[in-house]
Every structure is written in structure tokens, then in C-alpha cells.
Amino acid sequence: MTAHRRIVLASSAAGAAIVALDGTVLTVVQPTLQRELGASLAQVQWTGTAYLVAVASLLVSAGRTGDRYGHQRVFGYGMLGFGVASAGIGLAPGVGWVIGLRVVQGVFGALLQPATLGMLRAAFPPDRLGMPIAVRTSVIGVAAAAGPLVGGALAAAVGWRAVFFLHVGPSLLFGVLALTVREPHRDRAAAVPFDLPGALLLALSLASLVQALVDLPGSAAGLVVSALAALAFVRHERRTAHPLLPPDVVGSAAIRGALGMLLAASAAFSGTLFVVTYFLQDTLGLGPFHSALRGLPLAAAMVLAAPATAVLLRRFGARRTAGAAMVVVALAVLALSAASGTVAVCAGFALLGAGFGTVMVAGTHVVVREADVASAGVAGGLKQTAVNVGPALGVAAGSALMAAGGREPALGTLAALALTGALTCLVLPGRTVASLTHPPVTADRTGVPARR
């Protein structure tokens, strides 16, 4: 591996880990933040919602920006801005400042997330993307597992502000590194005008959707606005000469299938964690720390599954690997619906982590590999959008179903959602066919039309 590829892999993994860590530690410190700042419960909830709305609405546009101006440059600015915003939150005098700076943090988080995938697509040949993506996924698993433990320890020993200062050093380091290390010349989409109307319509649709999902059930207006903006976006994309979503991305059945699978998997995964966490704390009477300990097998299984998936993809292809993994996710959710003891809960979490980790690597690999290099950023943005909207959908569904019927019906429905996602795997590529004289191709790669 060349020096530049090592830097790209380290930067991609670091950026993904910082975002994953930020999301998990915030949940742990919110009660302390509420007490110290004298905030209401609604204000504290908006410290998470404001970030999620900002990041979800801008991911695709940020990915397209990376296609035009270089993923490494966009990643560098995203990391620097994320680090500065994190420091500002740590110094914030009131909850209003925290919410506002979380929006800023979400904007820069949107810049860096698609770039972590775009940099990999530009730096590594298509037939060598499996292991870098697996490394990135393993690091995300470690960060997500460490978040509750590190956040709880820091909040207890130092205070909630220390959690946000945790991101500052790595963000600034990798941001400066990305902007100072020369990036090899690549063909970019700079000649194509940026589709600003399309970007605004998509942002409005996604922001309204995420906000509506978070505020269920009293969010009918948000869902209506999201649907109308989505229809306007589709109509605009069909008519414009330079769409935000290029034909090689939206015209690929494999990419569409992978995005649907990732959306269903992340919804089932996050909804399950939400329901089971309430079961552990409200029914079994466990505290946040002991609940987090029971979730460690999930993170360990994700870390182990990621490199194994790279091998499975080469041997069996994305279709069979991802399809089997989605079935494993469904079985894990069903197991957790009946689990009550520590051993059963830990076993269910381990099965869930193994299945979800495999799905994440396989789905990401398909999206990044099937997209053209010039469209890698927007493809990465769509992937990140799926895994950001999915949790909001899953938590909303899990919350509503749990309130209506309890744990078992809620998890049964989420398991059915995972099985539905398995059907999207039918359009994923089969096993890669190796050749000594030609680059690897998939046996059933879907053709992409030259134009709409």
C-alpha cells in the first residue's frame, strides 16, 4: 500500500469514527447537560435533532461538492469545521448556543462524511475496496461501543463539556493533514454546473422528513412538506440538464438495491436498540452503564464481521453475502424480542452486530464500487443519507409500536422490516469474475443508460 493510500485510509477511518463517537456520547451526557444548563427536555432533545436535521439534509450536496472540488479538500474543511464547532459547544454558555453550534457541527459533518468514502473510491482500485471499507466499518464499531463508556466516564469525572473537547484534537490533526498532503490528480465533475435548485429541494425534503420522524406523532405537516418537496425534486431532476443525482448513480439497480437494504437495516438496527434499551432500563432496572456493558458483544461482533465480510464478498458476491446477513439481522431481532436474561440478551446483541456489520460493509462496497469515480461523492452522500434517515425511521417506528403493544410486537415488526430489506439484495451484484487480462467485472452488472 502506498503512503498516500495509507493516509487516505487513516483519514477515512478517523473521520467516520469521530462522527460515530459524537453520536453515541451525546446520548449519555444529555441528562447532565440538562441539569447544568437549566434546559428543558425539549431543548435537550433538540441538541440531537438539530444536528441530525442539518447533516441528513446536506449529505448528497456535500458529496457532489467533493466530486467537483476534490474529496480530500472537502474532507479537510469538514474536519476543521467539525473540530472548531465541537470546541465551541464545550465552551457554550447556554443551551441555545449548544443547539446552534450543533447545527454548525452538522453542516461540517455533512461535508466530511461522503468524503470519507469518496477518498477511498479515488485512491483504491475497485477490486481492492473491500478491505479498506471493512477497516472503516470496524473502526465505526469500536467508536460506537466506546462512546457510552467514554462519555459516561468523562461526564462523571470532568463534566459533559469534556465529551465535546474529545473530538477537537483528532479533527484538527486530520483536517490539517488532508489540506497539506498533495492529492493525486483525478478527473472531477468540475465542468458540470452545480444543481442548486435540486440541492435545495432535496435538503427541504430530507430535513422535513427527519424532523417529522423525530417529532412523531404530532408531525403530519412535516411529512406533507417532505412529500411535496420530494415530488418537486423528482420533477426538477427529470427536466434539468445537469441533475444533482447523475444518471450513472440513479440508473444503477445495484446502487438502488444497496441503498434500500442499508435503509432497512439501519432502521431495524436502531429501532431494536431503542426498544431493547428501554426494556433493560425500565423493565430490568439496569442503569445506563450496565446497559452499555451488555451491548459490548454487539460492537465486538461488528468489528470481527467487517474483515470477514471482505473475504465473503470475494468468494460469494454481494447478493448472497448481504442477503444472508439481512436474514441474520431479522433472526437477531426476533431473539432479542424473547430474551430476558443477560446471556440471552448478549447473544442476541452479538448476532445483531454480526449481521449488521456484514450488511454495512457489503452495502457500502456496492455503492462505492458501482459508482463512477466522478460520482463517488454523491453516491457516498446517498449512502450516508440512508444510514442517517434509517435510524430516525426505526426509532420512530419502535417508539410508536412499543407504546401501542409492547416489546414483542415492536421487535417483530422490525424483524419483518429487515426481511423486507433482504429482498432488495436480489439486484445486488453476484460473485466477481476474475480475469488475468481484464479488470474484474460482476457477472450480472446492470447497464447504465447514457442519459435520462
XYZ file of N, CA and C in Angstrom, residues 36-259:
672
model
N -27.050 21.044 34.264
C -26.081 22.122 34.421
C -26.487 23.395 33.688
N -27.184 23.271 32.568
C -27.583 24.448 31.797
C -29.018 24.876 32.092
N -29.711 24.157 32.950
C -31.082 24.504 33.274
C -32.006 24.444 32.080
N -31.811 23.450 31.225
C -32.568 23.333 29.980
C -33.813 22.472 30.178
N -34.774 22.659 29.299
C -35.958 21.810 29.295
C -35.661 20.520 28.538
N -36.533 19.540 28.700
C -36.358 18.279 27.991
C -36.414 18.491 26.478
N -37.325 19.349 26.015
C -37.430 19.620 24.580
C -36.149 20.246 24.044
N -35.556 21.156 24.792
C -34.294 21.777 24.352
C -33.179 20.750 24.264
N -33.119 19.860 25.235
C -32.081 18.824 25.213
C -32.275 17.897 24.020
N -33.516 17.550 23.721
C -33.771 16.702 22.553
C -33.317 17.387 21.266
N -33.447 18.705 21.213
C -33.039 19.425 20.014
C -31.516 19.478 19.846
N -30.746 19.219 20.905
C -29.289 19.133 20.720
C -28.926 17.959 19.820
N -29.764 16.937 19.805
C -29.551 15.827 18.882
C -30.275 16.030 17.563
N -31.516 16.514 17.631
C -32.320 16.690 16.427
C -31.716 17.732 15.487
N -31.214 18.834 16.031
C -30.656 19.902 15.200
C -29.481 19.391 14.365
N -28.634 18.591 14.983
C -27.502 18.014 14.251
C -27.996 17.062 13.162
N -28.925 16.193 13.532
C -29.396 15.183 12.587
C -30.082 15.814 11.383
N -30.896 16.833 11.609
C -31.578 17.515 10.503
C -30.565 18.169 9.574
N -29.565 18.849 10.152
C -28.557 19.531 9.334
C -27.748 18.544 8.505
N -27.291 17.483 9.127
C -26.410 16.558 8.415
C -27.173 15.765 7.359
N -28.381 15.298 7.689
C -29.136 14.483 6.738
C -29.541 15.273 5.505
N -29.838 16.557 5.674
C -30.323 17.358 4.545
C -29.211 17.751 3.583
N -27.950 17.683 4.003
C -26.855 18.213 3.185
C -25.888 17.158 2.669
N -26.067 15.900 3.028
C -25.068 14.880 2.687
C -24.876 14.722 1.178
N -25.966 14.663 0.427
C -25.846 14.449 -1.025
C -25.189 15.657 -1.691
N -25.607 16.857 -1.309
C -24.998 18.061 -1.879
C -23.524 18.157 -1.524
N -23.188 17.770 -0.295
C -21.785 17.784 0.110
C -20.973 16.776 -0.697
N -21.564 15.603 -0.953
C -20.866 14.622 -1.780
C -20.632 15.123 -3.189
N -21.623 15.836 -3.749
C -21.460 16.393 -5.093
C -20.385 17.473 -5.104
N -20.296 18.230 -4.015
C -19.231 19.231 -3.892
C -17.867 18.572 -3.909
N -17.732 17.433 -3.233
C -16.471 16.703 -3.268
C -16.136 16.195 -4.653
N -17.153 15.767 -5.414
C -16.908 15.340 -6.800
C -16.353 16.481 -7.637
N -16.786 17.699 -7.362
C -16.366 18.855 -8.160
C -14.990 19.379 -7.750
N -14.744 19.457 -6.461
C -13.555 20.170 -5.986
C -12.514 19.292 -5.299
N -12.788 17.998 -5.191
C -11.829 17.088 -4.580
C -12.282 16.660 -3.191
N -12.366 15.357 -2.981
C -12.855 14.843 -1.706
C -11.888 15.136 -0.562
N -10.612 15.104 -0.845
C -9.646 15.329 0.223
C -9.744 16.761 0.751
N -9.929 17.721 -0.156
C -10.058 19.112 0.260
C -11.344 19.321 1.071
N -12.458 18.779 0.575
C -13.725 18.923 1.284
C -13.655 18.234 2.640
N -13.013 17.073 2.692
C -12.837 16.368 3.960
C -12.041 17.221 4.949
N -10.977 17.855 4.466
C -10.158 18.681 5.337
C -10.941 19.825 5.952
N -11.702 20.542 5.119
C -12.513 21.645 5.644
C -13.599 21.125 6.591
N -14.174 19.974 6.257
C -15.199 19.401 7.127
C -14.652 19.039 8.500
N -13.463 18.434 8.523
C -12.859 18.053 9.804
C -12.494 19.283 10.625
N -11.907 20.293 10.000
C -11.549 21.510 10.737
C -12.790 22.182 11.314
N -13.835 22.305 10.501
C -15.059 22.925 10.988
C -15.717 22.118 12.090
N -15.677 20.804 11.970
C -16.266 19.933 12.992
C -15.531 20.102 14.316
N -14.201 20.172 14.241
C -13.408 20.340 15.450
C -13.646 21.682 16.124
N -13.690 22.750 15.333
C -13.929 24.087 15.889
C -15.331 24.172 16.503
N -16.335 23.610 15.813
C -17.694 23.617 16.351
C -17.773 22.815 17.650
N -17.051 21.699 17.725
C -17.031 20.894 18.951
C -16.450 21.698 20.111
N -15.355 22.421 19.853
C -14.768 23.263 20.892
C -15.745 24.335 21.334
N -16.480 24.917 20.376
C -17.465 25.931 20.718
C -18.570 25.382 21.608
N -19.013 24.146 21.332
C -20.047 23.534 22.171
C -19.517 23.323 23.585
N -18.251 22.911 23.698
C -17.654 22.713 25.008
C -17.551 23.988 25.819
N -17.550 25.138 25.139
C -17.461 26.438 25.822
C -18.809 27.154 25.889
N -19.864 26.550 25.371
C -21.157 27.229 25.234
C -21.706 27.657 26.593
N -22.196 28.914 26.704
C -22.730 29.393 27.980
C -24.176 28.980 28.245
N -24.882 28.528 27.221
C -26.278 28.166 27.410
C -26.720 27.149 26.381
N -27.911 26.566 26.595
C -28.374 25.505 25.714
C -28.684 26.030 24.317
N -29.075 27.296 24.200
C -29.310 27.870 22.874
C -28.061 27.848 22.024
N -26.931 28.183 22.646
C -25.654 28.116 21.935
C -25.329 26.679 21.536
N -25.621 25.740 22.415
C -25.352 24.331 22.101
C -26.151 23.897 20.870
N -27.430 24.242 20.834
C -28.278 23.851 19.700
C -27.779 24.496 18.408
N -27.473 25.798 18.457
C -26.980 26.481 17.260
C -25.673 25.904 16.758
N -24.753 25.625 17.673
C -23.460 25.067 17.264
C -23.591 23.616 16.815
N -24.605 22.910 17.302
C -24.844 21.555 16.800
C -25.286 21.602 15.334
N -26.026 22.646 14.960
C -26.366 22.819 13.550
C -25.096 23.038 12.732
N -24.222 23.908 13.206
C -22.948 24.159 12.517
C -22.137 22.868 12.430
N -22.088 22.132 13.523
C -21.370 20.867 13.535
C -21.963 19.893 12.518
N -23.294 19.908 12.374
C -23.942 19.049 11.394
C -23.587 19.414 9.967
N -23.452 20.705 9.679
C -23.057 21.151 8.336
C -21.678 20.609 7.990
N -20.738 20.754 8.907
C -19.383 20.260 8.630
C -19.320 18.736 8.674
N -20.177 18.116 9.500
C -20.261 16.664 9.485
C -20.758 16.145 8.147
N -21.691 16.891 7.535
C -22.183 16.518 6.207
C -21.074 16.628 5.165
N -20.194 17.594 5.310
C -19.083 17.735 4.363
C -18.126 16.557 4.441
N -17.803 16.125 5.649
C -16.741 15.133 5.781
C -17.214 13.704 5.550
N -18.496 13.400 5.818
C -18.922 12.001 5.751
C -18.867 11.408 4.339
N -19.463 12.023 3.308
C -19.322 11.435 1.973
C -17.879 11.421 1.495
N -17.092 12.398 1.937
C -15.693 12.464 1.508
C -14.891 11.275 2.022
N -15.271 10.709 3.175
C -14.544 9.543 3.675
C -14.668 8.363 2.717
N -15.800 8.280 2.015
C -15.983 7.224 1.016
C -15.431 7.636 -0.342
N -15.616 8.915 -0.712
C -15.093 9.391 -1.992
C -13.579 9.274 -2.075
N -12.894 9.546 -0.963
C -11.434 9.419 -0.953
C -11.007 7.972 -1.177
N -11.728 7.033 -0.566
C -11.392 5.620 -0.762
C -11.601 5.206 -2.216
N -12.716 5.652 -2.812
C -13.003 5.278 -4.202
C -11.961 5.835 -5.158
N -11.461 7.045 -4.857
C -10.460 7.659 -5.727
C -9.081 7.058 -5.523
N -8.778 6.571 -4.317
C -7.419 6.121 -4.011
C -7.202 4.640 -4.295
N -8.244 3.808 -4.192
C -8.086 2.361 -4.309
C -8.764 1.844 -5.574
N -8.163 0.861 -6.242
C -8.823 0.227 -7.393
C -10.113 -0.457 -6.942
N -11.092 -0.601 -7.840
C -12.367 -1.195 -7.454
C -12.237 -2.576 -6.821
N -11.283 -3.404 -7.296
C -11.158 -4.753 -6.771
C -10.412 -4.802 -5.438
N -9.992 -3.641 -4.911
C -9.293 -3.607 -3.618
C -10.014 -2.726 -2.599
N -11.271 -2.470 -2.838
C -12.025 -1.599 -1.933
C -12.575 -2.337 -0.721
N -12.689 -3.665 -0.805
C -13.332 -4.424 0.263
C -12.678 -4.241 1.618
N -11.359 -4.408 1.678
C -10.688 -4.336 2.969
C -10.655 -2.914 3.538
N -10.372 -1.862 2.734
C -10.454 -0.511 3.312
C -11.838 -0.185 3.893
N -12.891 -0.594 3.199
C -14.239 -0.360 3.720
C -14.467 -1.171 4.986
N -13.921 -2.394 5.042
C -14.047 -3.216 6.242
C -13.325 -2.577 7.425
N -12.133 -2.029 7.180
C -11.395 -1.344 8.252
C -12.196 -0.162 8.765
N -12.757 0.612 7.854
C -13.568 1.769 8.233
C -14.762 1.343 9.081
N -15.440 0.255 8.691
C -16.588 -0.220 9.441
C -16.189 -0.736 10.822
N -15.052 -1.429 10.913
C -14.575 -1.914 12.206
C -14.314 -0.758 13.163
N -13.698 0.300 12.652
C -13.402 1.461 13.492
C -14.700 2.113 13.974
N -15.713 2.169 13.093
C -17.005 2.712 13.499
C -17.602 1.880 14.639
N -17.479 0.559 14.537
C -17.988 -0.311 15.589
C -17.304 -0.072 16.922
N -15.987 0.096 16.889
C -15.244 0.369 18.123
C -15.669 1.711 18.718
N -15.778 2.723 17.856
C -16.159 4.061 18.339
C -17.560 4.065 18.924
N -18.494 3.375 18.254
C -19.861 3.336 18.749
C -19.951 2.627 20.092
N -19.126 1.584 20.275
C -19.130 0.872 21.554
C -18.450 1.681 22.649
N -17.380 2.368 22.283
C -16.631 3.139 23.283
C -17.373 4.390 23.709
N -18.249 4.918 22.836
C -18.925 6.175 23.125
C -19.643 6.227 24.459
N -20.584 5.294 24.732
C -21.283 5.356 26.020
C -20.362 5.218 27.223
N -19.335 4.343 27.101
C -18.428 4.135 28.227
C -17.543 5.355 28.453
N -16.950 5.872 27.365
C -16.080 7.038 27.480
C -16.885 8.263 27.893
N -18.051 8.439 27.283
C -18.884 9.581 27.622
C -19.322 9.560 29.073
N -19.744 8.393 29.544
C -20.160 8.291 30.934
C -19.022 8.568 31.900
N -17.828 8.036 31.595
C -16.678 8.250 32.475
C -16.262 9.718 32.496
N -16.201 10.348 31.311
C -15.799 11.759 31.250
C -16.823 12.661 31.934
N -18.109 12.386 31.694
C -19.145 13.212 32.303
C -19.103 13.117 33.822
N -18.809 11.918 34.346
C -18.770 11.739 35.792
C -17.523 12.372 36.408
N -16.386 12.276 35.706
C -15.128 12.743 36.290
C -14.853 14.218 36.021
N -15.209 14.711 34.829
C -14.843 16.067 34.425
C -16.065 16.942 34.163
N -17.080 16.365 33.548
C -18.257 17.134 33.162
C -18.601 16.893 31.705
N -19.823 17.285 31.311
C -20.288 16.997 29.957
C -19.491 17.728 28.892
N -18.877 18.872 29.227
C -18.123 19.638 28.231
C -16.903 18.881 27.718
N -16.336 18.033 28.557
C -15.142 17.277 28.151
C -15.428 16.348 26.985
N -16.677 15.903 26.858
C -17.042 14.999 25.771
C -16.826 15.661 24.416
N -17.164 16.942 24.315
C -17.026 17.631 23.036
C -15.576 18.024 22.758
N -14.797 18.296 23.780
C -13.378 18.567 23.565
C -12.631 17.319 23.101
N -13.237 16.152 23.328
C -12.629 14.893 22.905
C -12.402 14.847 21.400
N -13.279 15.518 20.622
C -13.178 15.469 19.161
C -12.171 16.471 18.599
N -11.819 17.477 19.372
C -11.124 18.628 18.808
C -9.754 18.256 18.245
N -8.925 17.589 19.052
C -7.568 17.258 18.612
C -7.528 16.421 17.346
N -8.200 15.250 17.298
C -8.184 14.434 16.072
C -8.764 15.158 14.865
N -9.818 15.948 15.069
C -10.429 16.662 13.938
C -9.459 17.659 13.326
N -8.791 18.438 14.162
C -7.841 19.425 13.653
C -6.633 18.748 13.014
N -6.155 17.663 13.629
C -4.987 16.954 13.097
C -5.251 16.424 11.693
N -6.336 15.679 11.526
C -6.610 15.083 10.218
C -7.102 16.130 9.225
N -7.714 17.201 9.702
C -8.107 18.272 8.798
C -6.906 18.956 8.183
N -5.922 19.295 9.010
C -4.693 19.921 8.509
C -3.941 18.956 7.598
N -3.890 17.686 7.970
C -3.198 16.686 7.152
C -3.825 16.587 5.763
N -5.149 16.581 5.699
C -5.824 16.466 4.402
C -5.569 17.669 3.512
N -5.423 18.840 4.106
C -5.232 20.058 3.311
C -3.771 20.296 2.942
N -2.850 19.617 3.600
C -1.430 19.829 3.308
C -0.818 18.728 2.451
N -1.334 17.517 2.533
C -0.818 16.416 1.721
C -1.366 16.540 0.305
N -0.488 16.477 -0.673
C -0.902 16.641 -2.064
C -1.740 15.450 -2.504
N -2.845 15.755 -3.148
C -3.744 14.723 -3.662
C -3.417 14.440 -5.123
N -3.266 13.154 -5.513
C -3.018 12.842 -6.922
C -4.112 13.410 -7.809
N -3.737 13.846 -9.001
C -4.704 14.459 -9.913
C -5.739 13.438 -10.351
N -6.979 13.813 -10.265
C -8.080 12.960 -10.705
C -9.042 13.789 -11.542
N -9.712 13.113 -12.478
C -10.763 13.790 -13.234
C -11.945 14.055 -12.299
N -12.452 15.247 -12.319
C -13.553 15.623 -11.450
C -14.708 16.157 -12.271
N -15.827 16.349 -11.562
C -17.038 16.821 -12.230
C -17.139 18.336 -12.179
N -15.989 19.028 -12.198
C -15.999 20.483 -12.043
C -16.667 21.191 -13.209
N -16.645 20.561 -14.396
C -17.219 21.216 -15.566
C -18.745 21.205 -15.544
N -19.346 20.353 -14.705
C -20.799 20.251 -14.638
C -21.332 21.269 -13.644
N -22.248 22.143 -14.051
C -22.802 23.129 -13.109
C -23.469 22.458 -11.916
N -23.333 23.073 -10.753
C -23.945 22.537 -9.548
C -25.448 22.817 -9.583
N -26.229 21.807 -9.325
C -27.688 21.900 -9.381
C -28.215 22.470 -8.060
N -28.177 23.784 -7.921
C -28.597 24.419 -6.670
C -30.086 24.233 -6.383
N -30.993 24.437 -7.369
C -32.420 24.197 -7.063
C -32.678 22.767 -6.597
N -32.035 21.802 -7.253
C -32.206 20.415 -6.828
C -31.680 20.179 -5.425
N -30.539 20.789 -5.115
C -29.968 20.635 -3.782
C -30.885 21.215 -2.713
N -31.494 22.369 -3.002
C -32.384 23.000 -2.026
C -33.663 22.176 -1.823
N -34.227 21.661 -2.917
C -35.439 20.847 -2.794
C -35.161 19.553 -2.027
N -34.033 18.913 -2.317
C -33.691 17.682 -1.609
C -33.445 17.962 -0.127
N -32.754 19.061 0.160
C -32.494 19.418 1.558
C -33.790 19.666 2.310
N -34.735 20.368 1.680
C -36.021 20.639 2.318
C -36.782 19.342 2.580
N -36.770 18.439 1.601
C -37.481 17.172 1.765
C -36.889 16.344 2.895
N -35.566 16.216 2.915
C -34.930 15.384 3.935
C -35.018 16.010 5.321
N -34.817 17.330 5.396
C -34.899 17.994 6.693
C -36.306 17.868 7.275
N -37.329 18.053 6.446
C -38.705 17.927 6.919
C -39.011 16.500 7.334
N -38.484 15.526 6.580
C -38.728 14.125 6.911
C -38.104 13.755 8.253
N -36.840 14.111 8.451
C -36.160 13.755 9.698
C -36.821 14.435 10.889
N -37.135 15.722 10.739
C -37.787 16.436 11.838
C -39.147 15.822 12.148
N -39.880 15.415 11.108
C -41.189 14.804 11.316
C -41.067 13.468 12.027
N -40.074 12.661 11.636
C -39.880 11.360 12.281
C -39.511 11.518 13.747
N -38.691 12.509 14.040
C -38.286 12.736 15.426
C -39.468 13.193 16.264
N -40.376 13.971 15.672
C -41.494 14.564 16.420
C -42.785 13.755 16.366
N -42.740 12.544 15.803
C -43.965 11.740 15.766
C -44.555 11.604 17.175
N -45.906 11.578 17.290
C -46.911 11.518 16.220
C -47.407 12.884 15.741
N -47.018 13.966 16.382
C -47.573 15.265 16.011
C -46.802 15.947 14.919
N -46.641 15.295 13.763
C -45.759 15.837 12.732
C -46.318 15.662 11.332
N -47.644 15.692 11.176
C -48.244 15.482 9.863
C -47.817 16.558 8.884
N -47.675 17.802 9.345
C -47.285 18.890 8.446
C -45.886 18.652 7.882
N -44.973 18.184 8.712
C -43.620 17.911 8.233
C -43.592 16.827 7.179
N -44.404 15.787 7.368
C -44.457 14.708 6.378
C -45.031 15.213 5.055
N -46.026 16.079 5.123
C -46.614 16.637 3.897
C -45.594 17.497 3.162
N -44.896 18.363 3.900
C -43.868 19.207 3.278
C -42.789 18.341 2.647
N -42.359 17.291 3.344
C -41.331 16.400 2.806
C -41.777 15.737 1.514
N -43.027 15.260 1.484
C -43.539 14.587 0.285
C -43.639 15.550 -0.894
N -44.143 16.756 -0.646
C -44.277 17.737 -1.727
C -42.907 18.150 -2.264
N -41.951 18.368 -1.360
C -40.605 18.738 -1.804
C -39.953 17.599 -2.576
N -40.202 16.352 -2.162
C -39.640 15.206 -2.878
C -40.202 15.104 -4.291
N -41.521 15.323 -4.423
C -42.132 15.291 -5.751
C -41.579 16.404 -6.640
N -41.404 17.597 -6.062
C -40.833 18.702 -6.830
C -39.390 18.403 -7.223
N -38.667 17.746 -6.336
C -37.266 17.388 -6.631
C -37.195 16.397 -7.794
N -38.035 15.387 -7.762
C -38.034 14.391 -8.851
C -38.394 15.054 -10.175
N -39.402 15.905 -10.148
C -39.812 16.606 -11.375
C -38.675 17.481 -11.901
N -38.001 18.192 -11.000
C -36.885 19.048 -11.413
C -35.732 18.220 -11.989
N -35.413 17.100 -11.339
C -34.298 16.268 -11.791
C -34.545 15.696 -13.184
N -35.795 15.389 -13.489
C -36.108 14.833 -14.804
C -35.992 15.875 -15.915
N -36.119 17.151 -15.550
C -36.135 18.202 -16.565
C -34.805 18.935 -16.715
N -34.004 18.972 -15.674
C -32.781 19.759 -15.737
C -31.711 19.049 -16.554
N -30.855 19.831 -17.183
C -29.775 19.253 -17.994
C -28.624 18.748 -17.134
N -28.506 19.251 -15.914
C -27.390 18.881 -15.040
C -27.932 18.503 -13.663
N -28.504 17.297 -13.534
C -29.139 16.910 -12.271
C -28.138 16.727 -11.141
N -28.630 16.920 -9.931
C -27.799 16.696 -8.745
C -27.393 15.235 -8.638
N -28.321 14.338 -8.983
C -28.058 12.905 -8.959
C -27.755 12.433 -10.372
N -26.502 12.117 -10.684
C -26.127 11.764 -12.058
C -26.731 10.434 -12.497
N -26.920 10.246 -13.813
C -27.554 9.026 -14.320
C -26.825 7.742 -13.947
N -25.485 7.785 -13.841
C -24.758 6.547 -13.529
C -25.030 6.075 -12.104
N -25.547 6.966 -11.252
C -25.891 6.587 -9.876
C -27.343 6.146 -9.790
N -28.277 7.013 -10.200
C -29.698 6.668 -10.084
C -30.095 5.603 -11.101
N -29.316 5.420 -12.166
C -29.633 4.408 -13.157
C -29.128 3.029 -12.815
N -28.395 2.883 -11.723
C -27.832 1.595 -11.339
C -28.778 0.859 -10.402
N -29.284 -0.288 -10.843
C -30.152 -1.093 -9.978
C -29.408 -1.579 -8.750
N -28.114 -1.868 -8.902
C -27.326 -2.349 -7.767
C -27.227 -1.286 -6.685
N -26.976 -0.036 -7.082
C -26.870 1.038 -6.091
C -28.218 1.268 -5.418
N -29.291 1.273 -6.205
C -30.615 1.459 -5.604
C -30.929 0.334 -4.620
N -30.595 -0.889 -4.985
C -30.834 -2.008 -4.085
C -30.021 -1.911 -2.806
N -28.748 -1.519 -2.936
C -27.896 -1.383 -1.758
C -28.408 -0.289 -0.828
N -28.863 0.826 -1.397
C -29.395 1.918 -0.573
C -30.668 1.478 0.161
